[in-house]
CSV table of C-alpha atoms and ligand atoms in Angstrom, one decimal:
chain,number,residue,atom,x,y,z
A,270,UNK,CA,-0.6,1.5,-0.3
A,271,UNK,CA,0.4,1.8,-3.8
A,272,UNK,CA,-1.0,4.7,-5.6
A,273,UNK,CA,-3.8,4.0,-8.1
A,274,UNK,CA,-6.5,5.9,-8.9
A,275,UNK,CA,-9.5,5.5,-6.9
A,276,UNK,CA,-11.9,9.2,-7.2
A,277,UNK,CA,-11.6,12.4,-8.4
A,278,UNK,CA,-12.4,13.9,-5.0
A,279,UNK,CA,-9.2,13.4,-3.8
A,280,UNK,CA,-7.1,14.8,-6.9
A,281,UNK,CA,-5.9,18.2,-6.7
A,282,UNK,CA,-6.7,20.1,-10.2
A,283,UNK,CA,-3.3,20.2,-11.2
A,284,UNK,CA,-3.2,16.4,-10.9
A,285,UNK,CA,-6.5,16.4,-12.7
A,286,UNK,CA,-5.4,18.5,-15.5
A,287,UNK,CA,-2.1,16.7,-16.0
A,288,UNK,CA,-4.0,13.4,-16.9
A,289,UNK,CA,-6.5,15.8,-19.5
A,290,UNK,CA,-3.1,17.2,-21.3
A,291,UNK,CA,-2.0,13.4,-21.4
A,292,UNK,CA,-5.4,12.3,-22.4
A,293,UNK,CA,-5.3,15.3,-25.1
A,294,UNK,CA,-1.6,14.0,-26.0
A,295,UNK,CA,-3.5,10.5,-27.2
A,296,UNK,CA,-5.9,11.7,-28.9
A,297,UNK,CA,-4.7,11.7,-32.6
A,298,UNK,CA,-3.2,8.5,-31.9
A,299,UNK,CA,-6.9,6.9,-32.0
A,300,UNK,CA,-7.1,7.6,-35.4
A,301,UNK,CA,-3.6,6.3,-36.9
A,302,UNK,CA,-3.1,3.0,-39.0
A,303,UNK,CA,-1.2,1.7,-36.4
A,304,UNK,CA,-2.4,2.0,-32.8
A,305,UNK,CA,0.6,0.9,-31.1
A,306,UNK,CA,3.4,1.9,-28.5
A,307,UNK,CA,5.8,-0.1,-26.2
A,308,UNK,CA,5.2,2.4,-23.3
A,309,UNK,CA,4.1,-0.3,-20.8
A,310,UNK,CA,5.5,-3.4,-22.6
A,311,UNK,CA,6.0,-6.2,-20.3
A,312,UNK,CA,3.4,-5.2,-18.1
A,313,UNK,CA,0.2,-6.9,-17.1
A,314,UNK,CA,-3.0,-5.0,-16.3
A,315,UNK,CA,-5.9,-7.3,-15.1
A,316,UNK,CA,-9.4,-6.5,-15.5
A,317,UNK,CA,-11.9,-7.2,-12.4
A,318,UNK,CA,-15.4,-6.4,-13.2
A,319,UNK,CA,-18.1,-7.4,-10.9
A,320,UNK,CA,-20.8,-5.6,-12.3
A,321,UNK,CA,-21.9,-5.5,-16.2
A,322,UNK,CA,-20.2,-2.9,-18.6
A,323,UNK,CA,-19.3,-2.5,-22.7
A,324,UNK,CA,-17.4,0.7,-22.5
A,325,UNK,CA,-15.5,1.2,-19.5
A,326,UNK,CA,-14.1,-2.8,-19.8
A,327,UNK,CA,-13.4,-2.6,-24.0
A,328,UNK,CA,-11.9,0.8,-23.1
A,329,UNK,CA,-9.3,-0.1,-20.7
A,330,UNK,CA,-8.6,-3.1,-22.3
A,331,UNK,CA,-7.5,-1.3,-25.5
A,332,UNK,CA,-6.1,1.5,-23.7
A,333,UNK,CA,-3.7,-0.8,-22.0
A,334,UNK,CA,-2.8,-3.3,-25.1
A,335,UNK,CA,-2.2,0.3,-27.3
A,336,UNK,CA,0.1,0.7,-24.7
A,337,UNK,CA,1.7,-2.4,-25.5
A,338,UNK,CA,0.9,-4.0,-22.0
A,339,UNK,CA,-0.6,-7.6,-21.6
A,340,UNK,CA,-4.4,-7.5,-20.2
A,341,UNK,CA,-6.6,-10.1,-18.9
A,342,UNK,CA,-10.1,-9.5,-18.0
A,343,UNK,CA,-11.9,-11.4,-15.5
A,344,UNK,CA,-16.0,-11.0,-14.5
A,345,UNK,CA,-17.6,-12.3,-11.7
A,346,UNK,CA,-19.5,-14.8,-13.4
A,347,UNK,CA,-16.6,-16.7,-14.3
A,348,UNK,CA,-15.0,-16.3,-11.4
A,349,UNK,CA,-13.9,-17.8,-7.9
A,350,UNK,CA,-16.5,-15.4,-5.9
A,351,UNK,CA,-19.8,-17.3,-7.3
A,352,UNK,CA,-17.5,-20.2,-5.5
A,353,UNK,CA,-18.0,-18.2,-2.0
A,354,UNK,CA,-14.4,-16.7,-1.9
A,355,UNK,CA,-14.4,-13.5,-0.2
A,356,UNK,CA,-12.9,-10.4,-2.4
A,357,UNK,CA,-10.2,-10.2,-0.3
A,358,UNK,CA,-8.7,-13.4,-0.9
A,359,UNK,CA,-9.8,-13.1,-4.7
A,360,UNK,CA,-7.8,-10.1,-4.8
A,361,UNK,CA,-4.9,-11.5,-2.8
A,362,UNK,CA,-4.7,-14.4,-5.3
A,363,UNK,CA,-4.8,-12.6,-8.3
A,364,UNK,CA,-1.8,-9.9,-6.4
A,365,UNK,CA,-0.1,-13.0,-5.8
A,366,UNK,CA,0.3,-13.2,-9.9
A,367,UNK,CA,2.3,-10.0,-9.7
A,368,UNK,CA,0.0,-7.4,-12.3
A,369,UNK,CA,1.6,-4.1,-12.5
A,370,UNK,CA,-2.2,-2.6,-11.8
A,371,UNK,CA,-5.5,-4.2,-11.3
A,372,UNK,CA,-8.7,-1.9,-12.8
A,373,UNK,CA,-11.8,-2.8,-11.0
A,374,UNK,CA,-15.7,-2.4,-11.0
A,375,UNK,CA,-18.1,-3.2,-8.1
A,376,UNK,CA,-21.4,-2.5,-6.7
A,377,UNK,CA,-20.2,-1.6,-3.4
A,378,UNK,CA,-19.3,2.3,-2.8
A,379,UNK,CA,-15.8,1.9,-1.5
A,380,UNK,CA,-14.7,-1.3,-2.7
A,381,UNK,CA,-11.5,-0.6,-4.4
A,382,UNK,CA,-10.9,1.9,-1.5
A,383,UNK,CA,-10.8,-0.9,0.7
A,384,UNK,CA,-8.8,-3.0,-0.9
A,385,UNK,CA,-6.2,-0.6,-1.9
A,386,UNK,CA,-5.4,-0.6,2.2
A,387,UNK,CA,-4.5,-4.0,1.9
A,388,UNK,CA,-3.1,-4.4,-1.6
A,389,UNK,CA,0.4,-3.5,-2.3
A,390,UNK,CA,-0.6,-3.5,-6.0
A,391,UNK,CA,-2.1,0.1,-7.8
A,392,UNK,CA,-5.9,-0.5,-7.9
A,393,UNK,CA,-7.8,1.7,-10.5
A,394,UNK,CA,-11.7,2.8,-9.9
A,395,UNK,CA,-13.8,1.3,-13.3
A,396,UNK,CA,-16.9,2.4,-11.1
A,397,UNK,CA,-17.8,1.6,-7.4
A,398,UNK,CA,-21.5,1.6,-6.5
A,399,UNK,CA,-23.2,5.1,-6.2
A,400,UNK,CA,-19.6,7.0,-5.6
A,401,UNK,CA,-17.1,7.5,-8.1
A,402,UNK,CA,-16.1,6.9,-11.6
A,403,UNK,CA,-13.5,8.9,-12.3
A,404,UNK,CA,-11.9,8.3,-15.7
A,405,UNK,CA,-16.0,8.7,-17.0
A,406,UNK,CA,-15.4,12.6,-15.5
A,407,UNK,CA,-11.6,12.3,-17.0
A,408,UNK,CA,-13.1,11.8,-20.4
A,409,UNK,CA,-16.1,13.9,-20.1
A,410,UNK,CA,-14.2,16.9,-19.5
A,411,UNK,CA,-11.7,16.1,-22.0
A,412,UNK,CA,-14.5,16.1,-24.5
A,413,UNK,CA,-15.9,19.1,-23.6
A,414,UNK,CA,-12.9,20.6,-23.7
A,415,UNK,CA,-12.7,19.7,-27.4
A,416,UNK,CA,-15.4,22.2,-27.8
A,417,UNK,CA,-15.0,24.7,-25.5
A,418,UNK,CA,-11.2,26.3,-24.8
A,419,UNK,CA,-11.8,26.1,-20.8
A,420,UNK,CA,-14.0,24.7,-18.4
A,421,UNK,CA,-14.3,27.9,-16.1
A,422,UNK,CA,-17.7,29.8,-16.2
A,423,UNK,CA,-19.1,27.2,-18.4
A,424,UNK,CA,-23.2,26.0,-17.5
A,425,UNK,CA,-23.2,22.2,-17.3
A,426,UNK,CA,-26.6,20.2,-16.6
A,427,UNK,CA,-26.1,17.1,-15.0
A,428,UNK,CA,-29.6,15.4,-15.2
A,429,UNK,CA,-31.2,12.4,-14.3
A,430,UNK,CA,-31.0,9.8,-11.1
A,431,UNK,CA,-28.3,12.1,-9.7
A,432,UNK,CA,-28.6,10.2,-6.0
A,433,UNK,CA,-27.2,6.6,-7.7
A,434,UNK,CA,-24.7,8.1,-10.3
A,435,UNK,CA,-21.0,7.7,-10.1
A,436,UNK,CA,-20.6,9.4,-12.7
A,437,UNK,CA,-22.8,12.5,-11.7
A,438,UNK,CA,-20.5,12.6,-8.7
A,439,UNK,CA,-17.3,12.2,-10.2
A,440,UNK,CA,-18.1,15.3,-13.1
A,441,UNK,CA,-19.2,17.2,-9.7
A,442,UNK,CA,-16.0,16.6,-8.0
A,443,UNK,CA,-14.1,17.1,-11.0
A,444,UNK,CA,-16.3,20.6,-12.7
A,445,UNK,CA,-16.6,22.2,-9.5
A,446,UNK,CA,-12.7,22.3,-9.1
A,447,UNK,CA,-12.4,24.1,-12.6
A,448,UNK,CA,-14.8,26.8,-11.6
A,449,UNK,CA,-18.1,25.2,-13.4
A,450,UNK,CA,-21.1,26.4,-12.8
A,451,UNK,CA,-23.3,23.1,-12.1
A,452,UNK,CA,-27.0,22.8,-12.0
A,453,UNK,CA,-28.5,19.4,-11.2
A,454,UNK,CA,-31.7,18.1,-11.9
A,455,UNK,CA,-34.1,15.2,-11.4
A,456,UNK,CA,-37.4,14.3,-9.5
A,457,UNK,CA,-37.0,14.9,-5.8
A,458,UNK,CA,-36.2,11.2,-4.7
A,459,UNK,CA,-33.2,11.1,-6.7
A,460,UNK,CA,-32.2,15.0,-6.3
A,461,UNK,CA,-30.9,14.5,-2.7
A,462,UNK,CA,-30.3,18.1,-0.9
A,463,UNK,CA,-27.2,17.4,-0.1
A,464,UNK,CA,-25.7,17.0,-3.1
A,465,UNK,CA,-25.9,21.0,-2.9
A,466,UNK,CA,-23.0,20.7,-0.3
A,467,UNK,CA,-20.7,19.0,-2.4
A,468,UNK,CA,-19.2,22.2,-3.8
A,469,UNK,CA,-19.4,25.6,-4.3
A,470,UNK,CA,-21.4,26.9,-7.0
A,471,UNK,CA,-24.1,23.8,-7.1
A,472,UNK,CA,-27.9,24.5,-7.7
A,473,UNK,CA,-30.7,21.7,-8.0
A,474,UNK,CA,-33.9,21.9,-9.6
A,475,UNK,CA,-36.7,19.7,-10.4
A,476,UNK,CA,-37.5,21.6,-13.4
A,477,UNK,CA,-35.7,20.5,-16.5
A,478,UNK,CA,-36.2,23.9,-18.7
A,479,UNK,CA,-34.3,25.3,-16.0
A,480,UNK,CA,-31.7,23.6,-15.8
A,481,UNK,CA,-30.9,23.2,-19.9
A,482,UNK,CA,-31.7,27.0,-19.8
A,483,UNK,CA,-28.7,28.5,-21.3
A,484,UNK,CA,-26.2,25.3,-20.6
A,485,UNK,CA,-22.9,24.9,-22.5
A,486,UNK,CA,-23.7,21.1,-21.8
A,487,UNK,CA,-26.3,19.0,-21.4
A,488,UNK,CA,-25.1,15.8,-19.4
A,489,UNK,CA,-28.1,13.1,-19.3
A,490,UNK,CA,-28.0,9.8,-16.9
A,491,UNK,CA,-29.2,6.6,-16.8
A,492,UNK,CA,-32.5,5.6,-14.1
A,493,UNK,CA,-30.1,2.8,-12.1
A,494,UNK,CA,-33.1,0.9,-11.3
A,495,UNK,CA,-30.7,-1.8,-10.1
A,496,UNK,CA,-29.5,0.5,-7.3
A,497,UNK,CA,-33.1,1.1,-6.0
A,498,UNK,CA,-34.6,-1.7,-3.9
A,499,UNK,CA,-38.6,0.5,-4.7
A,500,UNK,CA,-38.7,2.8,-7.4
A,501,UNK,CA,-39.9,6.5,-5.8
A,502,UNK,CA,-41.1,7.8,-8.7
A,503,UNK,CA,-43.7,7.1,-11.8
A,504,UNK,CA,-41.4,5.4,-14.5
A,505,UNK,CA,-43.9,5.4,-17.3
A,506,UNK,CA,-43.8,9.1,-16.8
A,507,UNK,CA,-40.3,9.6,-16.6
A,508,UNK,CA,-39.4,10.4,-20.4
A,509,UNK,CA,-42.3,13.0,-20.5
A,510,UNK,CA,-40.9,14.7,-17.5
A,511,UNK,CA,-37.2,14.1,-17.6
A,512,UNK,CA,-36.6,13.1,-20.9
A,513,UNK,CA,-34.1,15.5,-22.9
A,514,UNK,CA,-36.4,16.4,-26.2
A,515,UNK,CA,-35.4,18.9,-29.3
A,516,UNK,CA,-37.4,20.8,-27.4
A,517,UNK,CA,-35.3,21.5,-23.7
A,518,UNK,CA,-31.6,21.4,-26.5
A,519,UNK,CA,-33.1,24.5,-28.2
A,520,UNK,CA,-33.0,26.2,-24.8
A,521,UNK,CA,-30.1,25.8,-24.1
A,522,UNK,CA,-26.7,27.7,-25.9
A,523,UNK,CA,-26.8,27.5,-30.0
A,524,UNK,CA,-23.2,25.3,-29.9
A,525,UNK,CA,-24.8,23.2,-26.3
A,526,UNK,CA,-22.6,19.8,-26.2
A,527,UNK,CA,-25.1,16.7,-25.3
A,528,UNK,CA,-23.9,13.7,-23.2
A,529,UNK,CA,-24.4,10.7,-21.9
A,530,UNK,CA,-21.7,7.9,-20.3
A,531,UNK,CA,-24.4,5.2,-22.0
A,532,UNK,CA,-25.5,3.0,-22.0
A,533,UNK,CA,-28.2,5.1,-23.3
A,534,UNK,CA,-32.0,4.4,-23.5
A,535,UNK,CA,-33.7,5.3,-26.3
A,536,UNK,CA,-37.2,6.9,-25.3
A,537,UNK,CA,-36.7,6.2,-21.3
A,538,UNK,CA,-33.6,9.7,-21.1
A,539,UNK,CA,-32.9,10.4,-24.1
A,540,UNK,CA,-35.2,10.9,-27.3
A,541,UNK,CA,-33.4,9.7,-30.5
A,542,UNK,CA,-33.3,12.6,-32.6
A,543,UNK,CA,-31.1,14.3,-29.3
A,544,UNK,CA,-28.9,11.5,-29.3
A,545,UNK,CA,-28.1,11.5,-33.2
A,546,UNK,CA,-28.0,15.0,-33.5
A,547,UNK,CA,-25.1,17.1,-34.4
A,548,UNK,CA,-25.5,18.4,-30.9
A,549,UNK,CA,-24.8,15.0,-29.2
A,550,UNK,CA,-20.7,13.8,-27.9
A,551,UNK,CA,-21.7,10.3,-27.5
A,552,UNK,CA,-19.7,9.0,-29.3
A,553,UNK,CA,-16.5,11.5,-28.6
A,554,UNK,CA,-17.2,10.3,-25.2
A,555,UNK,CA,-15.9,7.0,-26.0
A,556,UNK,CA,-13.3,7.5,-28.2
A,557,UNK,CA,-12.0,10.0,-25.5
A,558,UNK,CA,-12.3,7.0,-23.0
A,559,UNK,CA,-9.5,5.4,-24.8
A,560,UNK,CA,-7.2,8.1,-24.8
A,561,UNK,CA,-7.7,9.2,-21.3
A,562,UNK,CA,-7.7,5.8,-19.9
A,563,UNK,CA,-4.4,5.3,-21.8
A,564,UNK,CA,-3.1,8.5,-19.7
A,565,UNK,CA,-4.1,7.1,-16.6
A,566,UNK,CA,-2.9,3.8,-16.9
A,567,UNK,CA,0.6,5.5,-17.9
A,568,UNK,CA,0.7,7.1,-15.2
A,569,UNK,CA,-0.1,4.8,-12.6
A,570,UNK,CA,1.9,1.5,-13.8
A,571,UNK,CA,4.5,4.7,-14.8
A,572,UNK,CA,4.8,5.3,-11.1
A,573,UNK,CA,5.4,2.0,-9.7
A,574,UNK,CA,8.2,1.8,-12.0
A,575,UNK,CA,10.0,4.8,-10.4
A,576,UNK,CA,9.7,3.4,-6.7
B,879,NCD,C1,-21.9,4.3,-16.3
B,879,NCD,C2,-21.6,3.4,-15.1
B,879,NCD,O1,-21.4,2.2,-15.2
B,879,NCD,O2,-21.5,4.0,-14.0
B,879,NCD,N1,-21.6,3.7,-17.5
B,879,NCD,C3,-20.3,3.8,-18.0
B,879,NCD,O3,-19.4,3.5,-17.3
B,879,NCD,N2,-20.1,4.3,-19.2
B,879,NCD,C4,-23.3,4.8,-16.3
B,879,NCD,C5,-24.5,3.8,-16.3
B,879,NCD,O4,-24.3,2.6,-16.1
B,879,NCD,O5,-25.6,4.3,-16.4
């Protein structure tokens, strides 16, 4: 198997923190007249994604062409799988084209795991099911880190439908390695106990003045309503319950950094005075993505040079 980048649980944190001082390292190069480098010229990077997304797809696909590497991007709509090919041989044939690193989404939790078994070329995770996201908890904690000089001993609230997020369990992989101290939160049906076991130093609660109690960040989700076959809880009530308001930010620390990996809704998570407020790294989020995704496609297509 080629190595790619499929979670976060499997990284040790010097691996993680190699990719955040590479990420860091790209940063001011996001912001320069010209946003281009010959790095992984001659290289193609394709693009599979099987489920819907804005950021993660734009974001690769810039990362890679700053880069200077060629990039196509494929979706399942267009594709040879709504002809009945399994995503086996779809994968097989698009290998068979010789990309220096494929960067795939699906809905199935251990997709790209799969496939990487078979697949001599470096497969990177864009999102799989309800398991992993990993460059969303790259670029998380590289923004955070642009306010705060270290992620040990900092209070981060991850709430929301923890039990379907990716991206919940990616940051908890990835925080509880740095020493975080995580609180999650959300009603009962999507605030599974066991997410308690997934590291040290984990507490849930239902209660969301609890857990934006003294936080250093405030990390909202989406409801994945198209990972739930019956919804277990009262959506019109949702916002009133588990909607971040001016109210829960003023609990937390003065300087508390909001987030979200969007796409947000307005009035449904997140009220819109939160998400415009100087409190709110929305938007650093995805500039971040760019320069993290940049680091991780370096490295990756980087190592299949060297073997
Ligand atoms: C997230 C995802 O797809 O997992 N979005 C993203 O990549 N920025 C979160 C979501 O869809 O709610």
């Amino acid at each position: 198997m080629a190595s790619g980048l499929l979670g976060i649980e499997e990284l040790e944190r010097e691996q993680i923190q190699a990719l955040l001082d590479r990420g860091r390292y790209y940063q001011p190069m996001q912001t320069q007249p010209v946003k281009k480098l010959d790095t992984l010229r001659g290289k193609t990077i394709v693009n599979l994604f099987f489920e819907p997304s804005t950021r993660t797809r734009t974001s690769f696909e810039i990362a890679a062409k700053r880069l200077g590497a060629d990039t196509i991007s494929i979706s399942a709509q267009g594709s040879s799988l709504s002809k009945g090919e399994s995503l086996v041989d779809t994968l097989n044939t698009l290998d068979a084209m010789r990309p220096d690193a494929i960067v795939m989404r699906h809905a199935a939790s251990g997709a790209p795991h799969f496939l990487a078994r078979f697949l001599p070329t470096p497969i990177i995770n864009a999102g799989d099911g309800t398991h992993e996201h990993p460059t969303q908890a790259l670029l998380d904690a590289l923004t955070i880190l642009d306010h705060r000089p270290s992620l040990e001993g900092l209070r981060v609230a991850i709430i929301g439908d923890i039990s379907h997020s990716r991206v919940a369990r990616s940051n908890i992989h990835l925080l509880s390695k740095f020493g975080v101290d995580l609180v999650l939160c959300g009603p009962a049906p999507l605030l599974p106990s066991e997410f308690a076991q997934l590291a040290p130093g984990i507490t849930l609660t239902t209660s969301i003045e609890e857990a934006v109690s003294g936080a250093d960040v405030i990390m909202m989700l989406r409801v994945q309503l198209e990972r739930q076959n019956e919804t277990t809880f009262p959506k019109s009530e949702y916002f009133q319950f588990y909607g971040l308001h001016l109210e829960h930010v003023r609990l937390a620390k003065p300087d508390v950094i909001v987030m979200h990996p969007g796409p947000i809704n307005r009035g449904r998570e997140i009220a819109s005075e939160v998400a415009d407020s100087p409190s709110s790294a929305i938007l650093n989020q995805v500039e971040n993505g760019v320069a993290v995704r940049m680091a991780v496609l370096e490295k990756v297509v980087a190592q299949v040079v060297t073997q």
